[in-house]
Short mmCIF file of C-alpha atoms in Angstrom, two decimals:
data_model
loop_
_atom_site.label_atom_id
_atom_site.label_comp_id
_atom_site.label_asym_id
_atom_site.label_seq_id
_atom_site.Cartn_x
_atom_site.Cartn_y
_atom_site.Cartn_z
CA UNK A 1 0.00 0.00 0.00
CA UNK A 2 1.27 3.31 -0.47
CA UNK A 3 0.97 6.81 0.94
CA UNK A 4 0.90 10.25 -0.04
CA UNK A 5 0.52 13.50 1.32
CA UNK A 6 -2.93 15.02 1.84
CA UNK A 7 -1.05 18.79 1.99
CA UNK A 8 -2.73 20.86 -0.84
CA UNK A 9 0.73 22.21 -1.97
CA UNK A 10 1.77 18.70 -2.87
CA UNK A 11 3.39 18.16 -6.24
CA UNK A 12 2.77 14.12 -5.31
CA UNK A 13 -1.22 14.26 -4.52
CA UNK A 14 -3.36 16.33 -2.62
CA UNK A 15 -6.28 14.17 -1.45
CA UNK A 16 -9.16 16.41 -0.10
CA UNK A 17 -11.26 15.73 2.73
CA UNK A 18 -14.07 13.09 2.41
CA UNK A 19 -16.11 15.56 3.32
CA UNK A 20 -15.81 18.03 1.14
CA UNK A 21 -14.43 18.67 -2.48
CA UNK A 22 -15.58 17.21 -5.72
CA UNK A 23 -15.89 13.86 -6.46
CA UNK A 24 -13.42 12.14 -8.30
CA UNK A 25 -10.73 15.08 -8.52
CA UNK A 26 -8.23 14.59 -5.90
CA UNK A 27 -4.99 15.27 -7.47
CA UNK A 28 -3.23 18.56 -7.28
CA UNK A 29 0.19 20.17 -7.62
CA UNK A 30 2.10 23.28 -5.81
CA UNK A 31 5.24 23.77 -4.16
CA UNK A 32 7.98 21.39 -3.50
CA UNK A 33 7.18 20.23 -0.17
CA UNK A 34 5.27 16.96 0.02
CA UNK A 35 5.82 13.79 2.00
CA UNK A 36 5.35 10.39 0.64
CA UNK A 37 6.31 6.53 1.94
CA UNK A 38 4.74 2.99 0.91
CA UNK A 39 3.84 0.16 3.09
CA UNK A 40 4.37 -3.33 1.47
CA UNK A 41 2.32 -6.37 2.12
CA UNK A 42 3.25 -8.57 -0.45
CA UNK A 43 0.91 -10.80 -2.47
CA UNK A 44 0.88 -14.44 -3.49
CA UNK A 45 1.97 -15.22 -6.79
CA UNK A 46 -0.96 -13.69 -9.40
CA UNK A 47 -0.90 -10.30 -11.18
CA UNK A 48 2.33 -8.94 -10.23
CA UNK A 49 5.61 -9.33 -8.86
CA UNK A 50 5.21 -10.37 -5.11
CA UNK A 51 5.07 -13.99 -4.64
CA UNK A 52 3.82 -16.28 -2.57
CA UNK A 53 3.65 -18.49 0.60
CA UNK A 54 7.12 -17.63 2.05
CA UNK A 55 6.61 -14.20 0.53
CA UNK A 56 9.35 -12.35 -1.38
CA UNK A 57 9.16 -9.74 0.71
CA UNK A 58 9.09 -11.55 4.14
CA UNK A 59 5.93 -10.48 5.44
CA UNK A 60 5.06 -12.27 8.83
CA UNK A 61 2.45 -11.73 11.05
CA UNK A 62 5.12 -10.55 14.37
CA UNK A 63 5.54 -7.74 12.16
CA UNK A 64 2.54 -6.22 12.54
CA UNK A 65 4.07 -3.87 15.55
CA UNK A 66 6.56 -2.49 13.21
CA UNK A 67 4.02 -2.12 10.23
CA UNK A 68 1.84 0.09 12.41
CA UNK A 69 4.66 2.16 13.56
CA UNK A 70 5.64 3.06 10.19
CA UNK A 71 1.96 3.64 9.18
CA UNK A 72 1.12 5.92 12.04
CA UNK A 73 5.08 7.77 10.79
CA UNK A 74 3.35 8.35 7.59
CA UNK A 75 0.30 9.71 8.85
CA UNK A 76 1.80 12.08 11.54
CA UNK A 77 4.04 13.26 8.15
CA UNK A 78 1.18 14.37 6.66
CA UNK A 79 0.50 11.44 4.75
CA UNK A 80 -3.45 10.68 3.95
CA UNK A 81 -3.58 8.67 0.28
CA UNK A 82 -2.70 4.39 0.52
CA UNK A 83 -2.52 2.22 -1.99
CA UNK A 84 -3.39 -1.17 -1.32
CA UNK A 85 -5.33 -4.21 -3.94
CA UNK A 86 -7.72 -7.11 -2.79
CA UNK A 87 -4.67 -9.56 -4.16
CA UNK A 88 -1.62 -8.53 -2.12
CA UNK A 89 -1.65 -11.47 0.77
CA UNK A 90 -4.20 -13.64 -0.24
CA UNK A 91 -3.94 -17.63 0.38
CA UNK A 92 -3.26 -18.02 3.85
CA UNK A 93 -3.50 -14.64 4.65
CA UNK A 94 -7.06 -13.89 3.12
CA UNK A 95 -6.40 -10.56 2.64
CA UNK A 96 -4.51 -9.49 4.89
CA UNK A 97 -3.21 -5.94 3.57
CA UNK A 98 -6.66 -4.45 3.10
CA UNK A 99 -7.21 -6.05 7.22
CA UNK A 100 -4.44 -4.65 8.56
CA UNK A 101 -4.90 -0.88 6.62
CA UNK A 102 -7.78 -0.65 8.35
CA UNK A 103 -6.96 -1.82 11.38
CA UNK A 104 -4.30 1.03 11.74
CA UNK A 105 -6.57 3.61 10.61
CA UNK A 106 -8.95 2.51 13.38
CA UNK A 107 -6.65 3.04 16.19
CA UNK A 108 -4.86 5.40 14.82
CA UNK A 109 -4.43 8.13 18.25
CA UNK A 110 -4.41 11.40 16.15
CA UNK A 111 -7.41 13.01 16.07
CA UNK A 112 -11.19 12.30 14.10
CA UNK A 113 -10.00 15.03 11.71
CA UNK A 114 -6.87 13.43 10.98
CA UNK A 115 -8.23 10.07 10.52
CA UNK A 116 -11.31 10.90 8.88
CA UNK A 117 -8.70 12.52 6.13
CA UNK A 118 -7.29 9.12 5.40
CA UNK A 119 -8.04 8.03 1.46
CA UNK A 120 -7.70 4.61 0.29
CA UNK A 121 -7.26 3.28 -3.08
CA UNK A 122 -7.45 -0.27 -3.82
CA UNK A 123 -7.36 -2.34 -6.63
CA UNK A 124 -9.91 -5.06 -7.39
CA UNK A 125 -8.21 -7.67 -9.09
CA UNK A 126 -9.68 -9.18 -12.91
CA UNK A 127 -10.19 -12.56 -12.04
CA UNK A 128 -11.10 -14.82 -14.66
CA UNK A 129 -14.21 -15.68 -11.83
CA UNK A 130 -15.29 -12.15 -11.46
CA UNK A 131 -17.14 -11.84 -15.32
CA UNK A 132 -20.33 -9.69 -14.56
CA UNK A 133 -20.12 -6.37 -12.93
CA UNK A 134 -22.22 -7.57 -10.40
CA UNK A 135 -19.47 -10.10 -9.08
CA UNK A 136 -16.59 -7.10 -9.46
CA UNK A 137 -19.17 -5.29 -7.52
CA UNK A 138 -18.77 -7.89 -4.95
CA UNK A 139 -15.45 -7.57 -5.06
CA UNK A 140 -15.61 -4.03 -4.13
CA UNK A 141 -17.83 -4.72 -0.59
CA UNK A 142 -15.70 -7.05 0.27
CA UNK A 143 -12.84 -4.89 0.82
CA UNK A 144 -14.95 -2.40 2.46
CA UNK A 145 -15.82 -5.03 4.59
CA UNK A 146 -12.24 -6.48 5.07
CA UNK A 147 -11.10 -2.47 6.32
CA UNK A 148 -14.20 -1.67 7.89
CA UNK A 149 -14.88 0.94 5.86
CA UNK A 150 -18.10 2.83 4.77
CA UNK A 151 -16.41 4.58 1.24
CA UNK A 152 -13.04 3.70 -0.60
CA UNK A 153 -11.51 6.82 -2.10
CA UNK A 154 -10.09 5.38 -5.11
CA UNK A 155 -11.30 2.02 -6.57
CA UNK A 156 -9.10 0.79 -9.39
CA UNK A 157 -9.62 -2.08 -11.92
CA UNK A 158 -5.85 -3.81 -11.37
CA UNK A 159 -5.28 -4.48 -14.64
CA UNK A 160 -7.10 -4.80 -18.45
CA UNK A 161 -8.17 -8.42 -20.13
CA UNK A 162 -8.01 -6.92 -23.16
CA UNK A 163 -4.45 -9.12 -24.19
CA UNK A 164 -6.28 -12.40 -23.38
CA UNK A 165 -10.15 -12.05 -22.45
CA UNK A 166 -11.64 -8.96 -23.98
CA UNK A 167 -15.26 -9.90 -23.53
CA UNK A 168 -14.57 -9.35 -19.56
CA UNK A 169 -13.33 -6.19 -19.92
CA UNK A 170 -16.49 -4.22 -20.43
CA UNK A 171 -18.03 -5.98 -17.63
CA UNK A 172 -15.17 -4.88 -15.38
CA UNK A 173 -15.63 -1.46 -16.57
CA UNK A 174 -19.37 -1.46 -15.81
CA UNK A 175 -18.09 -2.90 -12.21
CA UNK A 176 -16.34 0.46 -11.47
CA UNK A 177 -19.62 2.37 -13.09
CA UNK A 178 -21.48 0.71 -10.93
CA UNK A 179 -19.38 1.41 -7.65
CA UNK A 180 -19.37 5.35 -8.30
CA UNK A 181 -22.74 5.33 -8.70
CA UNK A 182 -23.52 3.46 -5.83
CA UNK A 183 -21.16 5.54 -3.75
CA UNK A 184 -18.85 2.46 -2.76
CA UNK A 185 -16.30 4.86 -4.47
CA UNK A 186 -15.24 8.09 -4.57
CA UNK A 187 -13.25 8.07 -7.53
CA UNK A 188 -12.21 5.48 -9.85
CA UNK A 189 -9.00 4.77 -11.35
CA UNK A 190 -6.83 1.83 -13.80
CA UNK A 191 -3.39 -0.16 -13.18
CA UNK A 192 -1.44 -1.52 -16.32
CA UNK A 193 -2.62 0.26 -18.67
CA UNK A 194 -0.92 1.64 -22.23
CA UNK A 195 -2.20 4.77 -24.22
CA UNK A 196 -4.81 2.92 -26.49
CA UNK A 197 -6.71 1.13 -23.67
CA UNK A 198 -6.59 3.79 -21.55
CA UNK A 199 -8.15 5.98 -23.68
CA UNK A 200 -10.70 3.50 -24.25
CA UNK A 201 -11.95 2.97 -20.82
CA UNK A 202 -11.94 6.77 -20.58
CA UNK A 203 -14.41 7.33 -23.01
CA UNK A 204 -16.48 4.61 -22.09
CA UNK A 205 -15.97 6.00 -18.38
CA UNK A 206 -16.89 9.42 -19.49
CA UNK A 207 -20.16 8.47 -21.72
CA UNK A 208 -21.81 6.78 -18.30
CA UNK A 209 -20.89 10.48 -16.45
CA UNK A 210 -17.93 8.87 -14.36
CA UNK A 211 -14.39 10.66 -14.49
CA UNK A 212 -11.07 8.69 -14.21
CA UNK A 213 -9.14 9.91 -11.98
CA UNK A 214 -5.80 8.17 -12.04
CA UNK A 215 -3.38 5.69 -14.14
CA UNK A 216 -0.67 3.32 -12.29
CA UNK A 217 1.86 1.95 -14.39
CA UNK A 218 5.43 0.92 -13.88
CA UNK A 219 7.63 4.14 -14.02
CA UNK A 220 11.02 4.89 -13.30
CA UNK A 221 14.50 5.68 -14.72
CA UNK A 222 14.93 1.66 -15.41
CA UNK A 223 11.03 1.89 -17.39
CA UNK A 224 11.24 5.15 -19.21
CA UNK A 225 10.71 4.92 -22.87
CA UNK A 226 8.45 5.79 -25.48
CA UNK A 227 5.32 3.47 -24.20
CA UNK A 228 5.60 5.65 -20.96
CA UNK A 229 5.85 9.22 -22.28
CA UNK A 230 3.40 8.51 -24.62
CA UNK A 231 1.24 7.26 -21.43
CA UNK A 232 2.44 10.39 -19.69
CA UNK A 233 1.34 12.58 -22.05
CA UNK A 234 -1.94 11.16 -22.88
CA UNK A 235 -2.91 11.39 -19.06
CA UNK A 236 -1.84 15.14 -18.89
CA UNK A 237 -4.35 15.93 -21.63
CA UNK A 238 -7.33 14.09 -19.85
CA UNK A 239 -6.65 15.27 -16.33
CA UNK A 240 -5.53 11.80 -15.14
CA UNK A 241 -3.18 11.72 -12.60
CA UNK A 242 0.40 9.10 -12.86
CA UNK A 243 0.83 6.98 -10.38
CA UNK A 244 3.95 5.47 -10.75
CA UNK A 245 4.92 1.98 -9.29
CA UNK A 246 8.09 0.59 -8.80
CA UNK A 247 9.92 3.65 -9.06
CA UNK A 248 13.24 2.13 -7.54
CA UNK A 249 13.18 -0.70 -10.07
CA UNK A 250 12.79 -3.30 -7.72
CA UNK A 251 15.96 -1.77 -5.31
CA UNK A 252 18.06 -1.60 -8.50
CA UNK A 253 18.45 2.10 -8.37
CA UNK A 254 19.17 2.18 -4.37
CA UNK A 255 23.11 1.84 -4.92
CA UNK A 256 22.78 -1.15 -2.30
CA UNK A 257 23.38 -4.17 -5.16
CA UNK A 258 25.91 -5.21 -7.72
CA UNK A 259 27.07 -7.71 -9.68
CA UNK A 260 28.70 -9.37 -6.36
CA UNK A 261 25.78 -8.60 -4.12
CA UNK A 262 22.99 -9.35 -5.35
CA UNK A 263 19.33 -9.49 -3.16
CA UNK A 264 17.95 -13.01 -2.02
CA UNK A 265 15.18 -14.95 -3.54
CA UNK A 266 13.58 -14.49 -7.09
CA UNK A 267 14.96 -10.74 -7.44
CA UNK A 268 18.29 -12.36 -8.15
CA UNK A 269 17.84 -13.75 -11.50
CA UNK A 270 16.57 -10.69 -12.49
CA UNK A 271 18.99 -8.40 -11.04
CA UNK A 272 22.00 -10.43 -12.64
CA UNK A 273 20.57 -9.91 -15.67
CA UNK A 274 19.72 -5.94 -15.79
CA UNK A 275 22.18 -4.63 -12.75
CA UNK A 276 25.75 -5.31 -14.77
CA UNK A 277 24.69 -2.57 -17.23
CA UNK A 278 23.68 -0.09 -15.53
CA UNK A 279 27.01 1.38 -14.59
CA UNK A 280 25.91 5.17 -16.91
CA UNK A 281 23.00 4.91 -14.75
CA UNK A 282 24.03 4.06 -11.36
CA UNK A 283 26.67 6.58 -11.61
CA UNK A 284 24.86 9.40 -12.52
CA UNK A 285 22.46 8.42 -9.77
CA UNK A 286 25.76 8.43 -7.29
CA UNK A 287 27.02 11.69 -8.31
CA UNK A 288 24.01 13.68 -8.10
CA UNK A 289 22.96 12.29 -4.96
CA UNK A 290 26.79 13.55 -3.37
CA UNK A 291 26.47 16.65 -4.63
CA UNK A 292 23.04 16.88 -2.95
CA UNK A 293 23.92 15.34 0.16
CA UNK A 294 21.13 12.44 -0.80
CA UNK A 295 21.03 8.96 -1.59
CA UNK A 296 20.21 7.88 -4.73
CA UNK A 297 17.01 6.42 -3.81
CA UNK A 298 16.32 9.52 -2.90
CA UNK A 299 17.31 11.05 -6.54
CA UNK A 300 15.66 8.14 -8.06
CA UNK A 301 11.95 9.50 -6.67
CA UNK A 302 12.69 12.75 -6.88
CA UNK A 303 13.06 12.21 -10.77
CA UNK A 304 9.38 10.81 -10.79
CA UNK A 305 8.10 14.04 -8.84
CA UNK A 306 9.89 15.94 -11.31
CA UNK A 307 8.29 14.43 -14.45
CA UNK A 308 4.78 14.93 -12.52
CA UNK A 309 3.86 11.68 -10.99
CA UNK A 310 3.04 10.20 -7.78
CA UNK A 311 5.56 7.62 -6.76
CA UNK A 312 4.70 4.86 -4.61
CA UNK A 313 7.83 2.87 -3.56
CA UNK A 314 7.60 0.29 -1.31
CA UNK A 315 8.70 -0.06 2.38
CA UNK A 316 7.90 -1.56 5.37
CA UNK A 317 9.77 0.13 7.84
CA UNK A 318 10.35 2.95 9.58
CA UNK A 319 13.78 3.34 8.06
CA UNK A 320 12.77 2.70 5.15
CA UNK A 321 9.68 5.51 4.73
CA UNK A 322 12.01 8.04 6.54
CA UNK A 323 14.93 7.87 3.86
CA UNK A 324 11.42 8.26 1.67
CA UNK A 325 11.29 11.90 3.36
CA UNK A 326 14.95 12.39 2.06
CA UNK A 327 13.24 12.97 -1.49
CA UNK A 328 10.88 15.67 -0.75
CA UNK A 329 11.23 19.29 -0.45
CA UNK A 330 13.23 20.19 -3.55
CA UNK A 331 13.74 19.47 -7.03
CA UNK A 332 16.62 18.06 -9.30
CA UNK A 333 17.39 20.89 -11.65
CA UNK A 334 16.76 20.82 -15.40
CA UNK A 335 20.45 19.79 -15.92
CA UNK A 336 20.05 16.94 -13.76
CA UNK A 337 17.06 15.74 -15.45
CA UNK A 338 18.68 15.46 -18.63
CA UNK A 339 21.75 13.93 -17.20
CA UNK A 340 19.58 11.41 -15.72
CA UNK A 341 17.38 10.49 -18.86
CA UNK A 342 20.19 10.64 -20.87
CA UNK A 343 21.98 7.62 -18.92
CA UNK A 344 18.62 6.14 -18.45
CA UNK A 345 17.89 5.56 -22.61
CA UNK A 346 21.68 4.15 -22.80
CA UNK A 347 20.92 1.02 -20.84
CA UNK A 348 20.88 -1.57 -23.13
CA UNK A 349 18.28 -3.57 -20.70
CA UNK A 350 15.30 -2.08 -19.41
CA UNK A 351 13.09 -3.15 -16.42
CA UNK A 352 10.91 -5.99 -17.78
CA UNK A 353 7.41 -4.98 -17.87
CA UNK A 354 4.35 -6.01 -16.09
CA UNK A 355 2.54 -9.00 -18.26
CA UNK A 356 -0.89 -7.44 -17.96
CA UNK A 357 0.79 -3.96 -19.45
CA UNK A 358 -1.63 -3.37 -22.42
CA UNK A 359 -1.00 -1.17 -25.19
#
């Protein structure tokens, strides 16, 4: 799940009050300041990249104490907007992100205004199972009912079946019609989805009187190319706000790996294949991030904020959502930019893409 600032001077999001504020327009840009951090429960193997019973990321249930600490770090920050899906910890853990989101929110011990500020976003999965919009409907109480909630903020369809089961795709769509309209939703928004499709379900969105309100895809220095600023672009002109996932490739553009030290489990194989030729990239990472006194993590998101996304990189620590804070309150200059996309076209291998990425 992820988290983003509810300040209305945020270049990342500015989420306004349940209460108040139109419908489906949350996203707004302003100064530099902003404060952002993710909280990862990863999923079994299914949609994306988290797998699975032992869990790539190492999710247990004694970590719940230090999940909540870093959830209640992001809130007193500023932070209001998460990002969580019905399929991250499934199987055993029947949903266990969406359970524990709401369970901090809940006892949160800031105050009703505070808490009552909290948006969530959450992505109902496109199960071959869920084929009417009545089941993806279904889908969309039962996380409500899994948090304990009364009203999502932002229900997203996690990604399009338009590569291998069109004919479920319109029903999906009429799923999140059907969730604005029965206020289940405030907003709704896609995941995985390239320029054609997304225009697509925009128009479709837009001819039953429901606005999209925001785009995830996989964006970052290691998955910046002409699919993406083509994406980028296309949302700009419709009002749809980037959310970009994976915007530290995985860890690859932390500095912490190499060739020699690679991270355990299934990120190996791909690291040793992408990492070794990176060296343009990782070093104009390094350098800018000593001459800023910053890590390059730290560059690496700042770069997304830059190009006018939301970045949601993962953590699931304390540690890990303050060096998140390191990013926020400036901006790499134009120089920088160019230094850094420059570097970033050279690599010869690219992040590989999500499967469900349409065109």
């Amino acid at each position: 799940m992820a988290a983003v600032s509810s300040s209305p001077k945020s270049p990342f999001c500015g989420l306004r009050s349940p209460r108040g504020g139109a419908v489906g327009r949350f996203f707004s840009h302003g100064s530099s300041r902003t404060l952002t951090c993710s909280l990862r429960f990863p999923a079994q193997l299914g949609p994306l990249f988290w797998p699975w019973e032992k869990l790539l990321w190492g999710y247990k249930e004694e970590m719940d104490d230090s999940l909540r600490e870093t959830f209640n770090l992001a809130v007193r920050s500023g932070i209001n907007f998460f990002d969580t899906a019905d399929s991250y910890e499934t199987g055993r853990f029947n949903g266990r992100s969406e359970m524990l989101l709401g369970k901090f929110i809940r006892e949160y011990k800031g105050t009703d205004k505070v808490r009552d500020n909290i948006v969530i976003a959450t992505k109902f999965a496109a199960y071959p199972w869920r084929l009417t919009s009545g089941q993806f409907l279904r889908a969309c109480k039962s996380s409500l009912n899994r948090m304990q909630l009364d009203q999502i903020g932002v229900g997203q369809l996690h990604w399009s079946t338009a590569n291998y089961a069109p004919l479920q795709e319109l029903a999906l769509w009429d799923g999140l019609v059907a969730m604005y309209e029965k206020g289940l939703v405030r907003a709704v928004g896609v995941s995985n989805y390239g320029p054609k499709q997304l225009l697509k379900i925009h128009d479709y969105l837009k001819s039953r009187g429901v606005p999209l309100c925001s785009a995830q895809i996989q964006f970052s220095l290691l998955s910046f190319g002409d699919d993406q600023i083509e994406l980028k672009a296309l949302c700009d002109s419709l009002g749809i706000q980037l959310i970009s996932y994976s915007p530290l490739g995985l860890g690859m553009l932390t500095g912490k790996y190499s060739a020699s030290k690679l991270p355990r489990g299934p990120r190996a194989v791909l690291f040793r294949q992408i990492l070794p030729r990176l060296d343009r990239l990782l070093h104009s990472l390094r350098g800018i991030a000593q001459r800023r006194d910053k890590t390059m993590s730290q560059v690496a998101i700042n770069w997304c904020i830059c190009k006018g996304t939301i970045p949601i990189p993962g953590v699931k620590s304390v540690r890990q959502a303050e060096e998140n804070l390191g990013s926020l309150g400036w901006r790499l200059s134009s120089d920088e930019i160019s230094e850094l996309e420059s570097a970033a076209r050279d690599c010869p291998r690219k992040m590989i893409q999500n499967i469900f990425q349409t065109q």
